[in-house]
Amino acid sequence: MISSGEDSNVRKLSTINRRMFIISAAKVIVFGGIITRLFNLQINQNKKYLTLSDKNRLREWKLPPIRGEFIDYFGNVVAGNSEVYQLHVVPEQVENFKTLMVRLKDILNLSPKEFSRLVKKKNSQKPWETLVISENLTWEQFSKINFFLHDLEGAKPVLSVVRDYPYKDNYTHILGYVSEASVKDLNENENVKKNHVPGLRVGKSGLEKALENDLIGTNSIQRYEVNAYGKRINQIDHVEGIKGKKIRLTIDTEVQKYANELMAGKAGSVSVMDIYTGELIALHSSPTFDPNLFLHGIDSEEWKKIIKDPLKPLMNKSISGLYSPGSTIKPIVALSVLENDVISTKFKVYCTGKTEFYEQTYHCWKKKGHRSVNLREALKQSCDTYFYEAARLLGVDRLNETAKKFGLGEKVFDNMFIEEKKGVVPSTKWKKEVIGENWYLGETLINGIGQGYIQTTPLQLCLMTAQLANGGFKIFPKLVVEKNQKTYEEIKYAIDKNLEDFKRVKKDSFIEKGSEFFNKFSKSNYPLFRNPENIKFVLDAMYGSTNEVFGTSYKSRFDDPKYKYAGKTGTAQVKRITEEERELDLKTSQIPYEQRDHALFVAFGPYKKPRYALSVFIEHGGSGSATAAPIARKLFKLIVDRHEIREKIRTSNLMDI
Amino acid sequence: MLQRYSFSNESSFLQKLKSFDFVLLFCILIVGIISSFSMYSTDGGEFLYHTKSHIIRFSVFFMMMIFLSFINIRYWHATGYIFYFFILALLIWASFFGITASGSQRWVNLYIINLQPSELMKIAIIICFAKFFHRIQLKNVNNLKNILFPIVILVIPIVLVISQPDLGTSILIALSGLVVLWLSGVNVKYFVYSTLVLIIAAPFVISFLKPYQKRRILTFFDPEKDPLGAGYQIIQSKIAVGSGGVMGKGFLKGTQSYLEFLPEKHTDFIFTLYSEEFGFIGSILLLILYAIIILRIIVIGSSSRSFFGRLFCYGFAASLFIYISVNMCMVLGLLPIVGSPLPIMSYGGSSMLATMVGFALVMSTKIYSRQLII
């Protein structure tokens, strides 16, 4: 050290210490800053970061909701859920997706089309979402998969639940079917959107679609802790979803099955209804198919067979099929003329087999003619000539009014089914609006025998018959047993009371106007007639049609009073019959299928104390009395036989409430 | 005044042992234990590779530190330049024959261990500067010659480390060196000027940065902009710390690290894991331990009779503080992410070795506080 070292060193020392002090001050400030930051993050914003941390580590997996079941009136499951073996792959858990898929392709014998569909589907969904490789493994495939499982990393054979229709083709059209939800389904239905998981099946038609909100249920939710790569570490909790509602149908499976049997090989429809409660005992459309085929993707052969079938199995003919009602409209025409006091029951027409009108010839179905007939005989023997005259006198607009009242030309189930059709009951106004032409009188005439513009669904005819059979009171057809629905006793009471009121009112005064008049009756099951005697007359004529000689369905009668029923046949032409054809008078089997007449039959019974109404419709079935009525006869026996069992169930259910 | 105690520079082993700074020793040990537990937690609550090697390293280097403490501060002073050039040589070696890992060539293979010379350079630069300014009188400090030499000494390793590339370490080396320059009495105006130059040059420097470095800096200003990319680390780190709360989630219960949301949880982000599991209280405790360590080093430095010991202690304390605060500010989202380990806590042998060598010198300063260095 040099001489002035002492002094210099002191100054150096103090400089170092001073500067150290400045640094120390900076240290305090920085440490203070760090502590403030920690305080801010860990105490002030703790909640926010805790949430973020949970969001990081927890992931929810929605499981498909379990769909509600359908049971028939007696509690048999008609649409349930069955367990199937499926093969699932979660792409993110697979190291090499391609290799796995190629292996699976070999093992499961996947077609190239199926293979590319799966690859496409995988690319459209999130990597942690399950990809269903196979919907329904056979036991053989399942055991094969399990055998190779050790080198199929990421493939998971699982037990899953899918829709199952144990009665196969018997409920096809009522229930509709389920299939994978489309974008349209998601946009249409808030509930479907909320509960949606990939592969969720939703109703596409029938009740499966109409009652979607009740059936769908809610998701089960599994909450997993996942790591940064999305791998599930452990399950945190499991929230059990609510199973969809169980829906009880009004249908009796035995009757439904029998209807299917009777209609085998024919195209057409059978509807059976309780005339008081409106409960449908059977609603069958033929031909039908097995909806189970659709569950796991139908193979193209089967699909082609269904879609190319000229008998149109996909169509629900009971509510979507529009046909001319033919002579089955005659009870309504008869009622309408009586209600409007156009003719009396004693009015007679002489039928020669045809009648001229404005230089047009209108034929009666009976070439030789019915001779002189009154209204009852005309209805019983289905004399066309009489009804030409009756319709002419009545006019199309008054007929329209009566027909609409009894449910023709209106949807039976409101807007419940997307596939239901309204049909047409023409009027002069209708023709002007829809076709843009004036009404011709000649059209009124053919309307009177259920030809021309008029088109109804088979179920509408059944409803019409039921509403006549119960004495002319409004009923509301239903397929589903609801908790708060009116019982048979309540409805019967309302109808009887309405009838009594009606008689009393009628006795008291005639001055009351229509609206005031109807206000006196309860809203539901209100009368559809002006005079109950007119209804009685029509029902009696229908009785004659089935149970008296010369009646059109006399051959299909029952002599046993237990089964005795009344009905009306109908044979609807599908094309104009030329003079030559009329001369030829061909048998049904000699005419090409598409040109054959539709066969119809409506009936109710047992006659003494009516309870059920039915309509049988056979597309291109020929004559109503020859083909439709015998089917109705067989069916009616079963319905009556089943009545007691049904009543037993009904009353025991009553006690539950 | 200082010369009054010049005799007693030789004392018995027992006396040396007695003059050991046990507070410092104790605090280092506690931090070491905390770091071992944290490492155990990063291994998912199992006694795996990281935990094992961290504990072994800490034990070995801790013992080594105690042995090195008995080396007279004189010898450290005497070998100061040699030490620096030896480390520099290793750095150059690393630049040419180094082992490349995660895109950066920063390790040299020494057969027994893989060493990261840049970490040791942090200490070497302090020793070297302390030695340099030990002799220079205050009035000569600002001579051009005396300024240029340290700048050259400083710039060579910085350039080498940047070219590895390792921006974080080079910044820390620069800061360590500058701190000693500052302490030695280099005129304030040089610091002001160079800061100005740096600010002006910054845009040009940034344009030379690697894309990933640029992204890191940009991400720092707005981490939410790219939450799954570059901003991921900061966001996840903040979530981990913030969700820790007052008491923390509990030992081995830090979901963020356990579920692997935390990046580099062994090394740079070890504090995040610790803070998530032990909360605000634990974090403050660790900070207090570090503060005591720094304070003790300053106290030891101020009692040293030699400028070398004093400059080294002050410089090391300031550097230690810089390492700690840069790391913490980084994981708390207050600074951009640059690779900088947390002393003692972070996994990494070279960093641990450098820190322990530093502590050994501090201890030596304490034991030989009366040693005069000519």
Tab-separated table of C-alpha atoms in Angstrom, chain A residues 182-522:
chain	number	residue	atom	x	y	z
A	182	SER	CA	-78.678	-34.476	-36.556
A	183	VAL	CA	-77.838	-30.786	-36.526
A	184	LYS	CA	-81.473	-30.121	-37.314
A	185	ASP	CA	-82.597	-32.083	-34.257
A	186	LEU	CA	-80.242	-30.054	-32.077
A	187	ASN	CA	-81.520	-26.759	-33.397
A	188	GLU	CA	-85.141	-27.772	-33.119
A	189	ASN	CA	-85.137	-29.066	-29.607
A	190	GLU	CA	-83.497	-27.262	-26.697
A	191	ASN	CA	-83.602	-30.430	-24.596
A	192	VAL	CA	-81.752	-32.473	-27.152
A	193	LYS	CA	-79.085	-29.790	-27.361
A	194	LYS	CA	-78.687	-29.701	-23.594
A	195	ASN	CA	-78.298	-33.439	-23.207
A	196	HIS	CA	-76.417	-34.103	-26.365
A	197	VAL	CA	-73.402	-36.361	-26.450
A	198	PRO	CA	-71.816	-37.757	-29.585
A	199	GLY	CA	-73.810	-40.711	-30.792
A	200	LEU	CA	-76.958	-39.764	-28.871
A	201	ARG	CA	-80.054	-41.207	-30.455
A	202	VAL	CA	-83.217	-39.194	-30.622
A	203	GLY	CA	-86.692	-39.837	-31.981
A	204	LYS	CA	-87.049	-39.236	-35.680
A	205	SER	CA	-90.725	-39.998	-36.188
A	206	GLY	CA	-93.805	-41.240	-34.389
A	207	LEU	CA	-94.125	-41.000	-30.620
A	208	GLU	CA	-90.366	-41.263	-30.188
A	209	LYS	CA	-90.168	-37.826	-31.750
A	210	ALA	CA	-93.425	-36.385	-30.452
A	211	LEU	CA	-92.579	-37.188	-26.829
A	212	GLU	CA	-88.840	-36.518	-27.078
A	213	ASN	CA	-88.809	-34.106	-24.148
A	214	ASP	CA	-90.331	-36.667	-21.811
A	215	LEU	CA	-88.274	-39.569	-23.071
A	216	ILE	CA	-84.816	-38.096	-23.243
A	217	GLY	CA	-83.939	-37.925	-19.537
A	218	THR	CA	-80.761	-36.201	-18.386
A	219	ASN	CA	-77.086	-37.002	-18.677
A	220	SER	CA	-75.103	-38.721	-16.032
A	221	ILE	CA	-72.002	-36.678	-15.440
A	222	GLN	CA	-68.621	-38.078	-14.545
A	223	ARG	CA	-66.096	-35.583	-13.284
A	224	TYR	CA	-62.498	-36.584	-13.690
A	225	GLU	CA	-59.267	-35.028	-12.641
A	226	VAL	CA	-57.163	-34.772	-15.758
A	227	ASN	CA	-53.555	-33.860	-16.300
A	228	ALA	CA	-52.175	-31.247	-18.653
A	229	TYR	CA	-52.412	-33.707	-21.529
A	230	GLY	CA	-56.083	-34.422	-20.868
A	231	LYS	CA	-55.425	-37.904	-19.535
A	232	ARG	CA	-57.907	-38.985	-16.871
A	233	ILE	CA	-56.164	-39.426	-13.533
A	234	ASN	CA	-59.025	-40.245	-11.228
A	235	GLN	CA	-62.760	-39.879	-10.932
A	236	ILE	CA	-63.845	-37.099	-8.600
A	237	ASP	CA	-67.572	-37.607	-8.657
A	238	HIS	CA	-70.436	-39.081	-10.569
A	239	VAL	CA	-73.808	-37.382	-10.875
A	240	GLU	CA	-76.455	-39.886	-11.821
A	241	GLY	CA	-78.720	-38.593	-14.564
A	242	ILE	CA	-82.453	-38.977	-14.513
A	243	LYS	CA	-83.874	-41.665	-16.722
A	244	GLY	CA	-86.440	-40.525	-19.242
A	245	LYS	CA	-90.101	-40.850	-18.353
A	246	LYS	CA	-91.816	-44.167	-18.799
A	247	ILE	CA	-94.676	-43.741	-21.217
A	248	ARG	CA	-97.745	-45.950	-21.033
A	249	LEU	CA	-99.597	-46.438	-24.263
A	250	THR	CA	-103.305	-47.054	-24.572
A	251	ILE	CA	-102.552	-49.829	-27.043
A	252	ASP	CA	-103.346	-53.454	-26.302
A	253	THR	CA	-100.441	-55.449	-27.698
A	254	GLU	CA	-102.618	-58.520	-28.326
A	255	VAL	CA	-105.027	-56.575	-30.523
A	256	GLN	CA	-102.176	-54.752	-32.203
A	257	LYS	CA	-100.412	-58.033	-32.952
A	258	TYR	CA	-103.576	-59.613	-34.266
A	259	ALA	CA	-104.192	-56.633	-36.528
A	260	ASN	CA	-100.678	-57.094	-37.897
A	261	GLU	CA	-101.375	-60.766	-38.483
A	262	LEU	CA	-104.668	-60.113	-40.252
A	263	MET	CA	-103.141	-57.477	-42.467
A	264	ALA	CA	-100.146	-59.584	-43.429
A	265	GLY	CA	-99.369	-59.211	-47.112
A	266	LYS	CA	-101.821	-56.384	-47.534
A	267	ALA	CA	-101.288	-52.670	-47.551
A	268	GLY	CA	-103.589	-50.741	-45.310
A	269	SER	CA	-104.469	-49.720	-41.827
A	270	VAL	CA	-106.411	-50.855	-38.794
A	271	SER	CA	-107.537	-48.451	-36.074
A	272	VAL	CA	-109.450	-49.416	-32.959
A	273	MET	CA	-110.709	-46.836	-30.510
A	274	ASP	CA	-112.572	-46.627	-27.243
A	275	ILE	CA	-115.599	-44.537	-28.168
A	276	TYR	CA	-115.732	-42.763	-24.821
A	277	THR	CA	-112.160	-42.221	-23.701
A	278	GLY	CA	-110.741	-41.945	-27.192
A	279	GLU	CA	-108.015	-44.412	-26.223
A	280	LEU	CA	-106.611	-46.191	-29.207
A	281	ILE	CA	-106.612	-49.938	-28.624
A	282	ALA	CA	-104.718	-50.602	-31.815
A	283	LEU	CA	-103.285	-48.468	-34.549
A	284	HIS	CA	-101.624	-50.475	-37.209
A	285	SER	CA	-100.301	-49.621	-40.608
A	286	SER	CA	-99.405	-52.354	-43.038
A	287	PRO	CA	-96.987	-53.446	-44.293
A	288	THR	CA	-94.565	-52.778	-41.527
A	289	PHE	CA	-90.894	-53.490	-40.829
A	290	ASP	CA	-88.676	-54.238	-37.881
A	291	PRO	CA	-87.327	-50.958	-36.454
A	292	ASN	CA	-84.534	-52.893	-34.719
A	293	LEU	CA	-82.910	-53.109	-38.150
A	294	PHE	CA	-82.259	-49.394	-38.010
A	295	LEU	CA	-80.589	-49.333	-34.631
A	296	HIS	CA	-77.148	-50.354	-35.705
A	297	GLY	CA	-77.231	-49.100	-39.233
A	298	ILE	CA	-79.350	-51.066	-41.645
A	299	ASP	CA	-77.538	-52.894	-44.423
A	300	SER	CA	-78.208	-51.611	-47.883
A	301	GLU	CA	-79.904	-54.788	-49.097
A	302	GLU	CA	-82.553	-54.613	-46.405
A	303	TRP	CA	-82.947	-50.912	-46.906
A	304	LYS	CA	-83.464	-51.298	-50.632
A	305	LYS	CA	-86.068	-53.922	-49.970
A	306	ILE	CA	-88.005	-51.585	-47.690
A	307	ILE	CA	-87.738	-48.484	-49.819
A	308	LYS	CA	-88.595	-50.234	-53.075
A	309	ASP	CA	-91.597	-52.112	-51.711
A	310	PRO	CA	-94.640	-50.926	-53.704
A	311	LEU	CA	-96.756	-51.329	-50.564
A	312	LYS	CA	-94.780	-48.478	-48.930
A	313	PRO	CA	-93.901	-49.889	-45.518
A	314	LEU	CA	-92.290	-46.631	-44.348
A	315	MET	CA	-95.569	-44.741	-44.511
A	316	ASN	CA	-97.882	-44.652	-41.520
A	317	LYS	CA	-101.085	-45.103	-43.500
A	318	SER	CA	-103.332	-44.664	-40.461
A	319	ILE	CA	-102.509	-40.980	-40.122
A	320	SER	CA	-100.556	-40.068	-43.249
A	321	GLY	CA	-102.497	-41.985	-45.865
A	322	LEU	CA	-105.151	-39.960	-47.646
A	323	TYR	CA	-107.878	-41.922	-49.385
A	324	SER	CA	-111.401	-41.424	-50.598
A	325	PRO	CA	-113.680	-42.672	-47.823
A	326	GLY	CA	-116.138	-44.200	-50.290
A	327	SER	CA	-119.407	-45.376	-48.820
A	328	THR	CA	-118.112	-45.079	-45.256
A	329	ILE	CA	-119.012	-41.372	-45.564
A	330	LYS	CA	-122.679	-42.263	-46.027
A	331	PRO	CA	-123.588	-42.263	-42.317
A	332	ILE	CA	-122.369	-38.662	-42.198
A	333	VAL	CA	-124.308	-37.725	-45.334
A	334	ALA	CA	-127.406	-39.340	-43.859
A	335	LEU	CA	-126.904	-37.528	-40.579
A	336	SER	CA	-126.337	-34.247	-42.340
A	337	VAL	CA	-129.541	-34.416	-44.366
A	338	LEU	CA	-131.498	-35.215	-41.232
A	339	GLU	CA	-129.808	-32.561	-39.134
A	340	ASN	CA	-130.491	-29.944	-41.752
A	341	ASP	CA	-134.072	-31.137	-42.230
A	342	VAL	CA	-133.421	-31.596	-45.919
A	343	ILE	CA	-135.419	-34.798	-46.092
A	344	SER	CA	-137.327	-36.910	-43.649
A	345	THR	CA	-136.452	-40.506	-42.955
A	346	LYS	CA	-139.433	-41.484	-45.016
A	347	PHE	CA	-138.152	-39.836	-48.173
A	348	LYS	CA	-137.888	-42.409	-50.937
A	349	VAL	CA	-135.887	-42.640	-54.110
A	350	TYR	CA	-136.367	-45.167	-56.874
A	351	CYS	CA	-133.027	-46.653	-57.851
A	352	THR	CA	-132.690	-48.079	-61.343
A	353	GLY	CA	-128.964	-48.618	-61.084
A	354	LYS	CA	-128.105	-45.266	-62.517
A	355	THR	CA	-129.291	-41.714	-62.642
A	356	GLU	CA	-128.898	-38.939	-65.199
A	357	PHE	CA	-127.863	-35.497	-64.198
A	358	TYR	CA	-127.053	-32.743	-66.640
A	359	GLU	CA	-126.430	-35.353	-69.284
A	360	GLN	CA	-124.001	-37.225	-67.065
A	361	THR	CA	-124.727	-40.725	-65.953
A	362	TYR	CA	-124.082	-41.604	-62.313
A	363	HIS	CA	-124.067	-45.264	-61.507
A	364	CYS	CA	-125.118	-47.163	-58.436
A	365	TRP	CA	-122.802	-49.985	-57.432
A	366	LYS	CA	-125.735	-52.376	-57.987
A	367	LYS	CA	-126.346	-52.519	-61.694
A	368	LYS	CA	-129.888	-53.797	-61.372
A	369	GLY	CA	-130.763	-51.062	-58.896
A	370	HIS	CA	-132.293	-51.175	-55.454
A	371	ARG	CA	-135.816	-50.222	-56.531
A	372	SER	CA	-137.614	-47.948	-54.136
A	373	VAL	CA	-135.555	-47.284	-51.008
A	374	ASN	CA	-135.971	-45.044	-47.994
A	375	LEU	CA	-133.056	-43.534	-46.060
A	376	ARG	CA	-132.562	-46.513	-43.728
A	377	GLU	CA	-132.590	-48.991	-46.602
A	378	ALA	CA	-130.343	-46.776	-48.634
A	379	LEU	CA	-127.754	-46.655	-45.874
A	380	LYS	CA	-128.111	-50.363	-45.119
A	381	GLN	CA	-127.706	-51.404	-48.750
A	382	SER	CA	-125.428	-48.505	-49.553
A	383	CYS	CA	-127.560	-47.297	-52.416
A	384	ASP	CA	-125.540	-44.777	-54.373
A	385	THR	CA	-128.502	-43.381	-56.294
A	386	TYR	CA	-130.231	-42.393	-53.074
A	387	PHE	CA	-127.146	-40.600	-51.828
A	388	TYR	CA	-126.641	-38.758	-55.118
A	389	GLU	CA	-130.084	-37.347	-54.604
A	390	ALA	CA	-129.561	-36.708	-50.899
A	391	ALA	CA	-126.278	-34.914	-51.563
A	392	ARG	CA	-127.824	-32.875	-54.325
A	393	LEU	CA	-130.554	-31.689	-51.977
A	394	LEU	CA	-128.090	-31.124	-49.139
A	395	GLY	CA	-125.367	-29.242	-50.958
A	396	VAL	CA	-121.667	-29.623	-50.402
A	397	ASP	CA	-121.268	-26.862	-47.799
A	398	ARG	CA	-123.721	-28.318	-45.311
A	399	LEU	CA	-122.139	-31.730	-45.738
A	400	ASN	CA	-118.763	-30.153	-45.140
A	401	GLU	CA	-119.965	-28.685	-41.856
A	402	THR	CA	-121.210	-32.011	-40.483
A	403	ALA	CA	-118.168	-33.959	-41.701
A	404	LYS	CA	-115.755	-31.493	-40.085
A	405	LYS	CA	-117.670	-31.657	-36.814
A	406	PHE	CA	-117.129	-35.376	-36.732
A	407	GLY	CA	-113.419	-35.063	-37.275
A	408	LEU	CA	-112.959	-35.497	-41.015
A	409	GLY	CA	-110.486	-33.181	-42.687
A	410	GLU	CA	-108.803	-32.260	-39.393
A	411	LYS	CA	-105.699	-33.671	-37.772
A	412	VAL	CA	-106.697	-36.188	-35.135
A	413	PHE	CA	-103.672	-35.527	-32.916
A	414	ASP	CA	-103.301	-31.788	-33.485
A	415	ASN	CA	-99.608	-31.252	-34.150
A	416	MET	CA	-98.244	-34.165	-32.195
A	417	PHE	CA	-96.990	-36.084	-35.217
A	418	ILE	CA	-95.067	-34.370	-37.925
A	419	GLU	CA	-96.171	-37.025	-40.362
A	420	GLU	CA	-99.928	-36.675	-39.782
A	421	LYS	CA	-101.987	-35.384	-42.695
A	422	LYS	CA	-105.135	-33.339	-42.563
A	423	GLY	CA	-107.008	-34.580	-45.561
A	424	VAL	CA	-109.653	-32.709	-47.502
A	425	VAL	CA	-113.333	-32.165	-46.894
A	426	PRO	CA	-114.311	-29.941	-49.773
A	427	SER	CA	-116.613	-26.953	-49.845
A	428	THR	CA	-117.344	-24.360	-52.473
A	429	LYS	CA	-115.069	-21.937	-50.666
A	430	TRP	CA	-112.292	-24.519	-50.447
A	431	LYS	CA	-112.403	-25.202	-54.158
A	432	LYS	CA	-112.260	-21.529	-54.985
A	433	GLU	CA	-109.310	-20.947	-52.696
A	434	VAL	CA	-107.276	-24.032	-53.398
A	435	ILE	CA	-108.139	-24.975	-56.974
A	436	GLY	CA	-109.440	-21.600	-58.075
A	437	GLU	CA	-112.549	-22.873	-59.789
A	438	ASN	CA	-116.248	-22.756	-59.093
A	439	TRP	CA	-117.977	-25.734	-57.617
A	440	TYR	CA	-119.960	-27.969	-59.968
A	441	LEU	CA	-123.091	-29.647	-58.803
A	442	GLY	CA	-121.935	-32.921	-60.250
A	443	GLU	CA	-119.100	-32.888	-57.765
A	444	THR	CA	-121.591	-32.661	-54.942
A	445	LEU	CA	-123.166	-35.851	-56.154
A	446	ILE	CA	-119.997	-37.942	-56.118
A	447	ASN	CA	-119.065	-36.364	-52.773
A	448	GLY	CA	-122.240	-37.887	-51.430
A	449	ILE	CA	-120.770	-41.362	-51.984
A	450	GLY	CA	-117.319	-40.402	-50.700
A	451	GLN	CA	-115.628	-39.903	-54.040
A	452	GLY	CA	-114.210	-36.813	-55.656
A	453	TYR	CA	-112.193	-34.312	-53.763
A	454	ILE	CA	-112.893	-35.737	-50.340
A	455	GLN	CA	-109.895	-37.456	-48.754
A	456	THR	CA	-109.594	-38.768	-45.249
A	457	THR	CA	-107.152	-40.795	-43.216
A	458	PRO	CA	-108.267	-44.197	-41.912
A	459	LEU	CA	-107.951	-42.895	-38.349
A	460	GLN	CA	-110.306	-40.012	-39.086
A	461	LEU	CA	-112.913	-42.536	-40.198
A	462	CYS	CA	-112.425	-44.445	-36.969
A	463	LEU	CA	-112.885	-41.247	-34.967
A	464	MET	CA	-115.972	-40.395	-36.968
A	465	THR	CA	-117.480	-43.797	-36.245
A	466	ALA	CA	-116.581	-43.554	-32.566
A	467	GLN	CA	-118.208	-40.159	-32.254
A	468	LEU	CA	-121.365	-41.451	-33.879
A	469	ALA	CA	-121.359	-44.568	-31.730
A	470	ASN	CA	-121.098	-42.718	-28.439
A	471	GLY	CA	-124.265	-40.841	-29.254
A	472	GLY	CA	-122.692	-37.967	-31.106
A	473	PHE	CA	-120.331	-36.489	-28.590
A	474	LYS	CA	-116.888	-35.051	-29.050
A	475	ILE	CA	-113.997	-37.230	-27.897
A	476	PHE	CA	-110.244	-36.753	-28.043
A	477	PRO	CA	-108.268	-39.693	-29.348
A	478	LYS	CA	-105.122	-40.536	-27.455
A	479	LEU	CA	-102.266	-42.981	-27.643
A	480	VAL	CA	-100.704	-42.246	-24.282
A	481	VAL	CA	-102.169	-42.799	-20.829
A	482	GLU	CA	-101.752	-39.580	-18.935
A	483	LYS	CA	-101.980	-39.142	-15.233
A	484	ASN	CA	-104.661	-36.507	-15.144
A	485	GLN	CA	-106.750	-37.710	-18.007
A	486	LYS	CA	-110.458	-38.141	-17.552
A	487	THR	CA	-111.632	-41.586	-16.677
A	488	TYR	CA	-114.240	-43.511	-18.558
A	489	GLU	CA	-116.734	-42.852	-15.766
A	490	GLU	CA	-116.204	-39.102	-15.876
A	491	ILE	CA	-116.616	-38.987	-19.628
A	492	LYS	CA	-119.664	-41.217	-19.577
A	493	TYR	CA	-121.192	-39.024	-16.883
A	494	ALA	CA	-120.461	-35.857	-18.862
A	495	ILE	CA	-122.016	-37.353	-21.975
A	496	ASP	CA	-125.133	-38.574	-20.165
A	497	LYS	CA	-125.523	-35.230	-18.455
A	498	ASN	CA	-125.102	-33.394	-21.730
A	499	LEU	CA	-127.753	-35.573	-23.268
A	500	GLU	CA	-130.142	-34.931	-20.395
A	501	ASP	CA	-129.495	-31.207	-20.518
A	502	PHE	CA	-130.081	-31.359	-24.195
A	503	LYS	CA	-133.466	-32.967	-23.847
A	504	ARG	CA	-134.492	-30.529	-21.117
A	505	VAL	CA	-133.382	-27.511	-23.072
A	506	LYS	CA	-135.152	-28.754	-26.108
A	507	LYS	CA	-138.316	-29.183	-24.135
A	508	ASP	CA	-138.044	-25.727	-22.617
A	509	SER	CA	-137.545	-23.630	-25.692
A	510	PHE	CA	-136.568	-23.645	-29.299
A	511	ILE	CA	-135.653	-20.016	-29.485
A	512	GLU	CA	-132.113	-20.179	-28.246
A	513	LYS	CA	-129.397	-19.526	-30.742
A	514	GLY	CA	-126.679	-21.995	-31.539
A	515	SER	CA	-123.896	-20.383	-29.495
A	516	GLU	CA	-126.024	-19.889	-26.381
A	517	PHE	CA	-127.320	-23.348	-26.905
A	518	PHE	CA	-123.894	-24.962	-26.892
A	519	ASN	CA	-122.661	-22.875	-23.977
A	520	LYS	CA	-124.996	-24.828	-21.794
A	521	PHE	CA	-122.853	-27.911	-22.234
A	522	SER	CA	-119.510	-28.684	-20.773
